[in-house]
Coordinates of C-alpha atoms and ligand atoms in Angstrom, one line a residue:
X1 CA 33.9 44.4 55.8
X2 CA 34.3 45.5 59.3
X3 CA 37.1 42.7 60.2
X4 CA 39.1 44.4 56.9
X5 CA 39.8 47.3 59.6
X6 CA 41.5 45.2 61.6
X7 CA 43.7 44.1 58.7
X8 CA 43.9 41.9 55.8
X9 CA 40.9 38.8 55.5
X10 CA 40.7 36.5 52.8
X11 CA 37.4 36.0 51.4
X12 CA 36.4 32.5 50.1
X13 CA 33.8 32.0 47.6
X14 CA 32.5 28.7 46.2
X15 CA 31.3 30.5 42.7
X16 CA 34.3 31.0 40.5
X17 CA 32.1 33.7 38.4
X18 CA 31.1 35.1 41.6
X19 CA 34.2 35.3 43.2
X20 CA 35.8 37.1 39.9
X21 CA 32.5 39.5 39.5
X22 CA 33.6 40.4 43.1
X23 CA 37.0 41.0 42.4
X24 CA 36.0 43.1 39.6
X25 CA 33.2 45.0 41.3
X26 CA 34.4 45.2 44.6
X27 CA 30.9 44.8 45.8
X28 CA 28.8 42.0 46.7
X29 CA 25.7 42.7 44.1
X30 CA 23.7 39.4 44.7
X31 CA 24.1 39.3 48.5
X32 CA 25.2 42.9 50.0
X33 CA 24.6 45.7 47.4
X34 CA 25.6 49.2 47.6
X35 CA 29.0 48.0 50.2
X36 CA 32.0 48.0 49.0
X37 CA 34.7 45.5 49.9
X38 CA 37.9 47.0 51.7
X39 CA 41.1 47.1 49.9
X40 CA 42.5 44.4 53.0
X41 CA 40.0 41.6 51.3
X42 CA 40.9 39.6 49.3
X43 CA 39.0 37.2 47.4
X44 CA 39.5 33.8 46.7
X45 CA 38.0 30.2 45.4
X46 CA 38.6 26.6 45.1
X47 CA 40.7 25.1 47.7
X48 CA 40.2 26.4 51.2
X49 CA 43.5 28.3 51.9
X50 CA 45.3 25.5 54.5
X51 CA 46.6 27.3 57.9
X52 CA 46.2 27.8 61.2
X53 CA 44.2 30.9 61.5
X54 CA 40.4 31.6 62.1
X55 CA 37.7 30.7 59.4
X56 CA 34.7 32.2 60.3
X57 CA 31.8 29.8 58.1
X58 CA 29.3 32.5 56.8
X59 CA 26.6 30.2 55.1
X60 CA 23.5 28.4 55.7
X61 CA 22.9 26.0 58.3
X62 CA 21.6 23.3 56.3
X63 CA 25.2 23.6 54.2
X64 CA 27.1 24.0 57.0
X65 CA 27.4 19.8 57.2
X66 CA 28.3 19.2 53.7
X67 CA 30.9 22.3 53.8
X68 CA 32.7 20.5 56.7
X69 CA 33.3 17.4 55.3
X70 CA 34.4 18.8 51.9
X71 CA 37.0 21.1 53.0
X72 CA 37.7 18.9 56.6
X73 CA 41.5 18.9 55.5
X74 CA 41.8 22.4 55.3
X75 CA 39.8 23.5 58.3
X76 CA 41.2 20.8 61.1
X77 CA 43.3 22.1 63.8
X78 CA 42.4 25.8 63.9
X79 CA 39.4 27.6 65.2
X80 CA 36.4 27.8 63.1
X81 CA 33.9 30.6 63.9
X82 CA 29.9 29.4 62.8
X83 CA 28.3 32.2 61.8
X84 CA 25.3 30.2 61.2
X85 CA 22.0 29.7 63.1
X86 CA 19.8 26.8 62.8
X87 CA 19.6 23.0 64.0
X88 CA 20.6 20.9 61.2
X89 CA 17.5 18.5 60.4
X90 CA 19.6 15.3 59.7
X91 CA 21.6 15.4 62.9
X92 CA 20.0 17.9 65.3
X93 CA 22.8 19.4 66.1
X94 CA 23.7 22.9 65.8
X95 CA 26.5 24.7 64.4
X96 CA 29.1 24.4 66.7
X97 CA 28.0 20.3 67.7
X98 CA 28.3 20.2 63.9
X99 CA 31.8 21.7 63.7
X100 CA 32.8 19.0 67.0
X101 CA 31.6 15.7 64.6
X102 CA 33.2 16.7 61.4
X103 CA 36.0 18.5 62.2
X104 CA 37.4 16.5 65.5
X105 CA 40.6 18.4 65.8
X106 CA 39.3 22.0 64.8
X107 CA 38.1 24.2 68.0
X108 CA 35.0 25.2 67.5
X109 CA 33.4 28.6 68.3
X110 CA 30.4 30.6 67.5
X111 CA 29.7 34.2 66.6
X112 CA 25.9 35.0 67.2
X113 CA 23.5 37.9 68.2
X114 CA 21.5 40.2 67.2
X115 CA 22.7 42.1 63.7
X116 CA 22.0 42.5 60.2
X117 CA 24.8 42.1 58.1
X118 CA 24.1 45.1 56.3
X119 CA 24.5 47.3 59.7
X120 CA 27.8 45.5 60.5
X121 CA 28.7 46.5 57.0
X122 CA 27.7 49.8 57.3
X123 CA 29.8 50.4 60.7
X124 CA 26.9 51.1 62.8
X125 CA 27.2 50.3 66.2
X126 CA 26.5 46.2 67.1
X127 CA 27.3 43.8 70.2
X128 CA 27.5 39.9 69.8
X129 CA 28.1 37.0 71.8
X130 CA 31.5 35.5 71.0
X131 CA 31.2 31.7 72.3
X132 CA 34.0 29.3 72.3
X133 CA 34.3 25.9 75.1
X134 CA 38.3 26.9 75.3
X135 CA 38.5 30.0 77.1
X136 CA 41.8 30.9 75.6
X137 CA 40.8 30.5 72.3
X138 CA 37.9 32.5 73.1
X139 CA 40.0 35.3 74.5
X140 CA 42.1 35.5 71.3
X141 CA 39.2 35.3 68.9
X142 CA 37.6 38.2 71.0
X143 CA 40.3 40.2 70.4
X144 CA 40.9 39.9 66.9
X145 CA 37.3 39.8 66.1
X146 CA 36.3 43.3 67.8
X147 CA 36.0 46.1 65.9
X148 CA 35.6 49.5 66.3
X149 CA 31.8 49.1 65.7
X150 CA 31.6 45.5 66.7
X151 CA 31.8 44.8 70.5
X152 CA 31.9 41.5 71.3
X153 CA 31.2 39.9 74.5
X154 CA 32.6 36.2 75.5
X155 CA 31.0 33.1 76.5
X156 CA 32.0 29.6 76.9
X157 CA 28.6 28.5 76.2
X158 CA 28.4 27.4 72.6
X159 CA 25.4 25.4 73.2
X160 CA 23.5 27.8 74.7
X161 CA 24.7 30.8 72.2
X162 CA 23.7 28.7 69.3
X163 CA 20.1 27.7 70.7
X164 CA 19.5 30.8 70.6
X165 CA 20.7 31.9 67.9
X166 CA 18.5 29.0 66.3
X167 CA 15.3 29.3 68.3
X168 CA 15.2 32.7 67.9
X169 CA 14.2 32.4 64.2
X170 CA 11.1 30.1 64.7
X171 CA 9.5 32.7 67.0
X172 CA 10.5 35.2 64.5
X173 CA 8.2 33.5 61.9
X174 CA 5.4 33.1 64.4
X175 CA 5.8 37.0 65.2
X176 CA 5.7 37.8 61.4
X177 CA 2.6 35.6 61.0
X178 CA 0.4 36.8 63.6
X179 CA 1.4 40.7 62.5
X180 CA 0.8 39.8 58.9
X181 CA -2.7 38.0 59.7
X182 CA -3.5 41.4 61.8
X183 CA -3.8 39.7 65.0
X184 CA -2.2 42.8 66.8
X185 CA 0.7 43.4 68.7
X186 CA -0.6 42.2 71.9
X187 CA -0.4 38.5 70.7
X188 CA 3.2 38.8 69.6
X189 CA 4.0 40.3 72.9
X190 CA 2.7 37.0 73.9
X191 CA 4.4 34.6 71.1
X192 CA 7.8 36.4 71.8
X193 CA 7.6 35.9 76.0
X194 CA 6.1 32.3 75.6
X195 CA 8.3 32.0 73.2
X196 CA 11.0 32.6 75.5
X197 CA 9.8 30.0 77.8
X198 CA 10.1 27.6 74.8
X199 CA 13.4 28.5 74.0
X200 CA 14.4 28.2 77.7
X201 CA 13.1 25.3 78.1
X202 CA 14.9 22.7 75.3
X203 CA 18.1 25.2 76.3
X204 CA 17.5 24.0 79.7
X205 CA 16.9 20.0 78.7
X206 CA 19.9 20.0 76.8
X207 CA 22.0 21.4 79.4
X208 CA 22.9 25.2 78.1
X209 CA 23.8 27.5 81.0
X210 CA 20.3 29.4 82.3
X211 CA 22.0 32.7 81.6
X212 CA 23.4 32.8 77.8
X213 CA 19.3 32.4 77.1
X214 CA 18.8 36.1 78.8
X215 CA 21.9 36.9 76.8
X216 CA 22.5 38.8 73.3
X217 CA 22.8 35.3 71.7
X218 CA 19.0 34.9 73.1
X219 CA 16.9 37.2 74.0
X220 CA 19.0 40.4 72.5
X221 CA 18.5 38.5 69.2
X222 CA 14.6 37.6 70.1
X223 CA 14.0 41.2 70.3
X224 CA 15.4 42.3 67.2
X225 CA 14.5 39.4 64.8
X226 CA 10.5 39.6 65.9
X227 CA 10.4 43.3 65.4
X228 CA 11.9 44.6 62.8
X229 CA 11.0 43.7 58.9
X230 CA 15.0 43.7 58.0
X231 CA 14.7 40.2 59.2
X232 CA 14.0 37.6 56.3
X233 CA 12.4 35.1 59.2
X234 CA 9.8 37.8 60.1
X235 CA 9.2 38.8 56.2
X236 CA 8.9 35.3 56.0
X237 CA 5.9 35.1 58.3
X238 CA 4.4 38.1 57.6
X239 CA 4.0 36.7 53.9
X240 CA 2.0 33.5 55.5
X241 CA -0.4 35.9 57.6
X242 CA -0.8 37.7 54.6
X243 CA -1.4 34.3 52.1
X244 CA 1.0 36.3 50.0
X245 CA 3.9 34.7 48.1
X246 CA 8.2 34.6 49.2
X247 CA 10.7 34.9 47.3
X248 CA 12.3 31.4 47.6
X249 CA 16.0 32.4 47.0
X250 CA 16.4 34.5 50.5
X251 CA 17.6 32.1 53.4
X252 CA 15.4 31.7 55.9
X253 CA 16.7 29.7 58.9
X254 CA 13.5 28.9 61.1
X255 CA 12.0 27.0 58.5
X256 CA 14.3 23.7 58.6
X257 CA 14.8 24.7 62.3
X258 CA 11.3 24.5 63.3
X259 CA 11.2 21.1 61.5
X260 CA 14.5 20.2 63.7
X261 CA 14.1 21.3 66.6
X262 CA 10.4 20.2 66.9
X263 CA 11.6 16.4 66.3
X264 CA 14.3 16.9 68.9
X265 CA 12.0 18.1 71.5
X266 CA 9.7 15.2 71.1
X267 CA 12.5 13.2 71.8
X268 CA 12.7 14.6 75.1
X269 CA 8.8 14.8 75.6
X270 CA 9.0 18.4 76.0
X271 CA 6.0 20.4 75.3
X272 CA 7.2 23.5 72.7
X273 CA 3.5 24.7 71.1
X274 CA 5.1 27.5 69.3
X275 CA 7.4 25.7 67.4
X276 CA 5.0 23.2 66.5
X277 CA 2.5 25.4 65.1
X278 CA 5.7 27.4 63.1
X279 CA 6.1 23.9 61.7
X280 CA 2.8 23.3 60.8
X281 CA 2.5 26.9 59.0
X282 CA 5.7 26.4 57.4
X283 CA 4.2 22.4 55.7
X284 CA 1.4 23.6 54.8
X285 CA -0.8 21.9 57.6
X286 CA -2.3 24.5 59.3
X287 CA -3.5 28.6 58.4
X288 CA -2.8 31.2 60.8
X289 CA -6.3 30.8 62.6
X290 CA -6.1 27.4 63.2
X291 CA -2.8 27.6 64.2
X292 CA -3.7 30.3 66.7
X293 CA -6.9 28.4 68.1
X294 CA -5.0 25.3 68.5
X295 CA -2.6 27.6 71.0
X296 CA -5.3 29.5 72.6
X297 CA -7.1 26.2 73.4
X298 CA -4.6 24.4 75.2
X299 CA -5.3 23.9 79.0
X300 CA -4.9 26.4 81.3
X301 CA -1.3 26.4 83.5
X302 CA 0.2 28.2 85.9
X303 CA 3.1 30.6 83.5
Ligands
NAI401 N1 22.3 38.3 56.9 C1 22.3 38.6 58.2 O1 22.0 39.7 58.6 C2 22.7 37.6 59.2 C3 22.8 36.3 58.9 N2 23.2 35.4 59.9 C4 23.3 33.9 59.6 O2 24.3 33.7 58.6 C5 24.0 32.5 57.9 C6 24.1 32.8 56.4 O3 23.1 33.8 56.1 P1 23.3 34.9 55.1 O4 24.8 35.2 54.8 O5 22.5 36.1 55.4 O6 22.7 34.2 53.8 P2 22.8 34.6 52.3 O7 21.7 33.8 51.7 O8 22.8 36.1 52.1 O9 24.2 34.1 51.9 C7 24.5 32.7 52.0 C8 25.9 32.5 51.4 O10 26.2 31.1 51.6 C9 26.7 30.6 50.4 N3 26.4 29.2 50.3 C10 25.2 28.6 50.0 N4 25.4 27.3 50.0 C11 26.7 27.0 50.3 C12 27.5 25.9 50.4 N5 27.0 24.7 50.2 N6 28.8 26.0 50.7 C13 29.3 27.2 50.9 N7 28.6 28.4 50.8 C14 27.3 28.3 50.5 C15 25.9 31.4 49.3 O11 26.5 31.4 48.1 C16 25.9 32.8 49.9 O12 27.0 33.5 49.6 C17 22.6 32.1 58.3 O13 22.6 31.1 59.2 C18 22.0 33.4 59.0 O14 21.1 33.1 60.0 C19 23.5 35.7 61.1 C20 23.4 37.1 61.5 C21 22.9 38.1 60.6
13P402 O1 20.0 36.8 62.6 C1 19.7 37.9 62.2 C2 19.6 39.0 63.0 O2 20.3 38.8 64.2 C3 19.2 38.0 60.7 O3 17.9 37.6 60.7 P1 17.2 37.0 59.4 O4 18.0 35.7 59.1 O5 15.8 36.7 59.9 O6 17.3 38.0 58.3

């Protein structure tokens, strides 16, 4: 919606009777009600449309693999823009480490930060991290990707962008759980900066640049995504601190991720307590208070 006014997008839709209902309607009723779509977009279905300009892939990250390799004839050798977040649990990798093993000729780029697709929509006023490993590519996509209402700043740390962008979501949940348990706001002051050290941390082990974590892409999205109850992640927690039920159709990213990115840090031998008590609140294992007695019992450390 806010790309249409920089002229004419194709939409792609894997439902035919979606696609059509949108055509029709000229409004996304299952996903975005109450927008309407610009005249500039058009929608389309089956074959991806074969070229050489930008896709951006709006879907979730555990699709993300299988959406590659479906359509990898139509998306090699132009710049694909994840607008994903997660760590996909059969590879580990992220979104744009995804993009590099399927699509080998494609260059790879991410678009992440802190926004709800609804205040994009809407035009009100948002800034995102625009990460791309070719500069130049990066430079172009920056230009045609900014808005009016959308400012974009550039990176050429897709690694580190998309960390965040994925770690992000399992402190979310943590955040949502405590507030929903009625813990207080001091102890998610504490899960969002320890948190923080997590996310740091496996950025840090994999080899993302210190700074992107302190960026939009990090802790701009941090902020948002732990306080604010437009975020599905931190609905999503607030209904396990509350033993209450979700509705299973929204997508919410730090559940896989937690699982993912847990297994990757043991791997390394890195210590990341927050994400493995997310995991075990997400399977079941443990409730809120055990979860929060087996974090408030570990030994003391220096911070
Ligand atoms: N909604 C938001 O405010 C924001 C979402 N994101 C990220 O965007 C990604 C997608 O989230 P949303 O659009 O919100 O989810 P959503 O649940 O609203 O929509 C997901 C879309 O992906 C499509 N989809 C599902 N499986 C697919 C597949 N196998 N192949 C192709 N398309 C498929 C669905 O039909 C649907 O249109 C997530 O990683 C999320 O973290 C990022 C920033 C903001
Ligand atoms: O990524 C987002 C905000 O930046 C959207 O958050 P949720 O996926 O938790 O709704």
């Amino acid at each position: 919606v806010t790309l249409a006014q920089n002229g004419p997008v194709t939409l792609w839709a894997r439902d035919p009777a979606h696609a059509a209902e949108m055509q029709q309607t000229r409004e996304n009723t299952r996903r975005l009600p109450g927008i309407s779509l610009p005249d500039s977009v058009t929608l389309t279905t089956g074959p991806v449309p074969k070229g050489d300009t930008p896709c951006l892939l709006a879907m979730p990250m555990q699709t993300l693999g299988g959406f590659l390799l479906e359509h990898a004839e139509s998306l090699a050798r132009r710049p694909l823009v994840a607008c994903c977040k997660g760590m996909d649990l059969t590879t580990g990798l992220g979104p744009t480490g995804l993009i590099a093993q399927s699509c080998p000729t494609a260059t790879p780029a991410i678009l992440t930060g802190p926004s709800f697709a609804r205040d994009i929509a809407l035009g009100l006023p948002t800034a995102l991290t625009l990460a791309c490993g070719d500069d130049h590519t990066g430079q172009m996509l920056q230009r045609c990707l900014t808005t009016p209402t959308l400012r974009l700043y550039r990176s050429t740390d897709t690694l580190g962008a998309e960390l965040g962008g994925a770690l992000k979501n399992v402190i979310a949940i943590a955040c949502g759980a405590v507030i929903g348990a009625g813990l207080g706001e001091s102890a998610r002051a504490a899960l969002m900066t320890r948190g923080f050290a997590e996310m740091n941390r496996l950025a840090h082990a994999l080899g993302a640049h210190p700074q992107t974590l302190a960026g939009l892409s990090g802790f701009g999205d941090l902020a948002l995504t732990c306080t604010s109850d437009q975020s599905r992640n931190y609905r999503y927690g607030l209904s396990i601190g509350k033993g209450a039920g979700f509705d299973p159709s929204l997508t919410v990213e730090g559940s896989a991720t937690a699982r993912a990115v847990l297994a990757r840090a043991r791997a390394l031998s890195l210590d990341m307590p927050i994400t493995h008590a997310v995991t075990a609140l997400v399977t079941g294992e443990l409730h809120v208070a055990q979860a929060m007695d087996m974090l408030l019992s570990r030994p003391l450390k220096e911070e």
